[in-house]
Every structure is written in C-alpha cells, then in structure tokens.
C-alpha positions in Angstrom: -50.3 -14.0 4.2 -48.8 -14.8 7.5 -51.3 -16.9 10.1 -50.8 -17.9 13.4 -51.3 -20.9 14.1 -67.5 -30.8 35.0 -67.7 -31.3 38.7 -67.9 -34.3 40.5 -70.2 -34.6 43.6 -69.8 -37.0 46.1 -72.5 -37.9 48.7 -71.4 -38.5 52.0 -70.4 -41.7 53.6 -73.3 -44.3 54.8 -73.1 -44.5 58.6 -72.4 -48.4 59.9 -75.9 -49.9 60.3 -77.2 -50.8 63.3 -77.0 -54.7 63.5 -77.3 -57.1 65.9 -74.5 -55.8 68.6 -75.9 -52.0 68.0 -79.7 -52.1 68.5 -82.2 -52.2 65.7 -81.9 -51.6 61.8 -82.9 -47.9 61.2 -83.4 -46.9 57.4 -82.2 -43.6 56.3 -84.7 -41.0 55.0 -81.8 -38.9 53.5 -82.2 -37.8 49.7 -79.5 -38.8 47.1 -77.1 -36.4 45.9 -78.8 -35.6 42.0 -75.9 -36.2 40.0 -74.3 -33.3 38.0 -74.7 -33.3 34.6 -71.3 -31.9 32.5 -71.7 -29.6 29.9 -69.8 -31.6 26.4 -67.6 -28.4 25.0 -66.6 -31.3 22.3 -69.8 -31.4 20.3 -72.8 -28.8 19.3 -75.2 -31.2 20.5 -74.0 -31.7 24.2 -73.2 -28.4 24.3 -75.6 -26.1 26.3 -73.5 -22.9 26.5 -76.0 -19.7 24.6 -74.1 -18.9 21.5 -75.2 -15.7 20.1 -73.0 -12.6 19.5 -74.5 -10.8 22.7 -73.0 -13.3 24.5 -69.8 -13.5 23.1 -69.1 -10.6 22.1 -68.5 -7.5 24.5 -71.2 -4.4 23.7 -70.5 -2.1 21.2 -68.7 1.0 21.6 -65.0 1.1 23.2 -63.6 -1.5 24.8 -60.2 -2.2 26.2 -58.3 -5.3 25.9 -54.9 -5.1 27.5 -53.8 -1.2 27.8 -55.6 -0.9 24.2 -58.8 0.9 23.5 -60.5 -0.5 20.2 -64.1 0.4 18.9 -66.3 -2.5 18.7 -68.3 -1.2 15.5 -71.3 -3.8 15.1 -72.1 -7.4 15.8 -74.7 -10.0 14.6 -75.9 -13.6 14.4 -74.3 -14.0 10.6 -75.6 -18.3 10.2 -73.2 -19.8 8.2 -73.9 -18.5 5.1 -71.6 -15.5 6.2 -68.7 -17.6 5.7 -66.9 -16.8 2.4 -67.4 -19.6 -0.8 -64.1 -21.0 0.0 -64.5 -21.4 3.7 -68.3 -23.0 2.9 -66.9 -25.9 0.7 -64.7 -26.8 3.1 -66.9 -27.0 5.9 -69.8 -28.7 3.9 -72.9 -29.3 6.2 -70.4 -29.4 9.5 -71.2 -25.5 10.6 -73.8 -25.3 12.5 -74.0 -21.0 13.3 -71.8 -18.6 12.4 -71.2 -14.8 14.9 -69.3 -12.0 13.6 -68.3 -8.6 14.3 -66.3 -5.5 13.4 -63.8 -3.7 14.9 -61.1 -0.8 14.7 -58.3 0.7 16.5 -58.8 3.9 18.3 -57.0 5.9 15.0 -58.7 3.9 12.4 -55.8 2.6 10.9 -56.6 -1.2 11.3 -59.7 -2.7 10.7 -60.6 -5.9 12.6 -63.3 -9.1 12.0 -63.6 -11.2 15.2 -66.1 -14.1 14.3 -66.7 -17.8 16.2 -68.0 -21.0 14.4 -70.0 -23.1 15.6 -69.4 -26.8 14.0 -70.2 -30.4 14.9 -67.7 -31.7 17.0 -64.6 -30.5 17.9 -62.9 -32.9 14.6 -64.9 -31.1 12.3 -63.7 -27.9 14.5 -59.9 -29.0 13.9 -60.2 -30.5 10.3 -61.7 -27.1 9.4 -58.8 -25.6 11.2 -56.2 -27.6 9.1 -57.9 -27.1 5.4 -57.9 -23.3 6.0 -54.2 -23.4 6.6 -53.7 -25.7 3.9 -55.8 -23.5 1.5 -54.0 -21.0 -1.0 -57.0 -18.3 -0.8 -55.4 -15.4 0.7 -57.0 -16.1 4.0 -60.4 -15.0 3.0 -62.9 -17.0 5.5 -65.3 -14.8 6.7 -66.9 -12.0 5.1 -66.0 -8.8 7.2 -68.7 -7.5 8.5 -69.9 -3.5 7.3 -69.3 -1.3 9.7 -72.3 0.9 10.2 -72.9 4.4 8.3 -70.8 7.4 10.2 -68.5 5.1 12.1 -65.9 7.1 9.6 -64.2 3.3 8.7 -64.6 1.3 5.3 -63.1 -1.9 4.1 -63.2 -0.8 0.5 -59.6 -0.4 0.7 -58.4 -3.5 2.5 -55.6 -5.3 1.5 -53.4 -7.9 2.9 -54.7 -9.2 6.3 -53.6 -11.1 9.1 -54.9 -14.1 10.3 -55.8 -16.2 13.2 -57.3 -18.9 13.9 -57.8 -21.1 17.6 -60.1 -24.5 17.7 -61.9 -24.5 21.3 -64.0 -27.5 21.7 -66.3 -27.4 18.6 -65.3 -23.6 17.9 -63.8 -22.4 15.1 -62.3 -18.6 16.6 -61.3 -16.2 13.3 -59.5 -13.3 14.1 -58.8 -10.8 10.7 -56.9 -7.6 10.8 -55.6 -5.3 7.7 -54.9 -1.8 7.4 -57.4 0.5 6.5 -55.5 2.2 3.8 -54.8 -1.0 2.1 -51.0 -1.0 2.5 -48.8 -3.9 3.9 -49.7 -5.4 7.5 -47.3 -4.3 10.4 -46.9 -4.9 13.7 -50.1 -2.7 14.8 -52.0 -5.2 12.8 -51.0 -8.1 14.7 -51.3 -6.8 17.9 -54.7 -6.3 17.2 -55.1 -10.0 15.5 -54.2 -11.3 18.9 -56.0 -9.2 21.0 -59.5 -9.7 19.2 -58.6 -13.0 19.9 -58.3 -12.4 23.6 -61.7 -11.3 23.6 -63.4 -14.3 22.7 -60.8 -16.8 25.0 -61.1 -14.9 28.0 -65.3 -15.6 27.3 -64.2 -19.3 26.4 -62.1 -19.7 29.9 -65.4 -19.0 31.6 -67.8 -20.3 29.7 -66.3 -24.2 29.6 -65.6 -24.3 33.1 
C-alpha cells in the first residue's frame, strides 16, 4: 500500500542615572516586563495547547477543504486504545491520547479516517513515524471510526487504503482513505488522503505559533 511520506519581550532601556554631574539619584518605580512563558510543541508535558477532537477537528457536517466539499461524519476522544494491535505494540506506553474521526466525499465513493496522536515527545512522535513505515501490516493503524446510522456510508467493504502520515512536534497526524466499494485506490483517494491532512495542519500552523 502506497504512503506518503515563542516570543521574546524586551523591556525598554534604563535611562542614565542621575549621578553626581546630573542632580540626585532617583529610583525607578516602573514594573518589570513578566517574562513570556513559550508553549514546548516538542513534548506532551510542556505542551499546553487543548487537545480534544472539538478542537481539532472542524464540526460535523460539510466542510470544504480546497474547492472540495467532504462530509465530516462523526468525531470523538478515542484514548489510545483506538489504535489498532499493531500500531499499540509499537508505541508501548509512549501515546498519551488518541482523536479520531470519519469522513466521506460528497458521492460516497471514498471513505476517510483523519486521527492525531498524542505521544511523549516529538522522538517517540518520529520513531513511531518510522516503525509504521517499516511495518508490513497493510497500513492498518487506526481503527476507522463507525460512521453513524443513516449517513448511507459503511466500511464493511473497504479494501486497500492510502496512507499518510506527518510528525508535528509530539503528534502523530494519520490520514486513511479507501474506496467505499472495496476496489483498488485511485487518484480521488489520494486527493482526499492529503486533504484530510490539510485539515489538521492548517489547525497545527495556528496552534504552535
């Protein structure tokens, strides 16, 4: 199966003091600058950005990513445990939270899983990264998700999927995309991989910053 691969404030400068050749001494009552503390995208510890699948992911219902409508089926706060056995092992006690969700093209044709994880540091994040690619198990990583009763779509039929994945800091983004009917991937299908993945980036671009 083919896969794709803080601010700094400054407070201002002292005036000259007052000496001997400029009258008296005066001391300053001005406050010091509070220094900023940055946000550390590199570890789940330092990291104080809200990670929840409300926040990362946009609301359900149709959503446009490019010129593309999709249908953003369901979401949820999956924990780790969501992860498929494979995917687990590898990880070991390095995930910390697991979001997922489900999605579909506007025809119904492809069937999407968009799902961020949450892990240590950003070298458990890449390590994680590198033993997927490594690993011979068809790509399965993440359970899809079930997309709700008399949204019309089911993933009883799904084949072959395509695959990618992106480290951010300590996240782990996993985009999945197969055909509904089961049948080969095609172009459609990797279309959508990437733009699920835009999704989530465009959230990352804001939420590091």
């Amino acid at each position: 199966m083919p896969t794709l691969p803080g601010g700094r404030y400054t407070d201002l400068p002292t005036s000259p003091a007052d000496g001997p050749n400029g009258g008296p001494t005066r001391t300053s009552t001005r406050t010091p600058t509070a220094t900023a503390t940055k946000n550390d995208w590199n570890t789940a510890t330092g990291d104080t950005t809200e990670f929840t699948a409300e926040k990362w992911f946009p609301d359900t219902g149709t959503t446009t990513i490019g010129s593309t409508a999709y249908n953003h089926l369901a979401k949820q706060n999956a924990g780790c445990a969501a992860a498929e056995p494979k995917m687990r092992s590898l990880m070991s006690s390095t995930c910390v939270k697991l979001i997922q969700s489900v999605w579909t093209n506007s025809s119904k044709t492809q069937i999407g899983s968009l799902s961020v994880v949450s892990l240590r540091d950003n070298a458990s994040a890449s390590s994680l990264q590198t033993k997927l690619h490594d690993d011979k198990s068809d790509g399965e990583y993440v359970k899809f998700l079930s997309p709700p009763g008399g949204s019309g779509v089911s993933i009883s039929k799904l084949g072959p999927t395509w695959v990618s994945t992106t480290v951010s800091g300590h996240y782990l983004v996993i985009a999945e995309v197969g055909r509904a009917d089961g049948k080969a991937v095609d172009a459609d299908t990797r279309a959508m991989v990437n733009d699920l993945r835009e999704t989530v980036m465009e959230y990352v671009r804001t939420a590091r910053t």
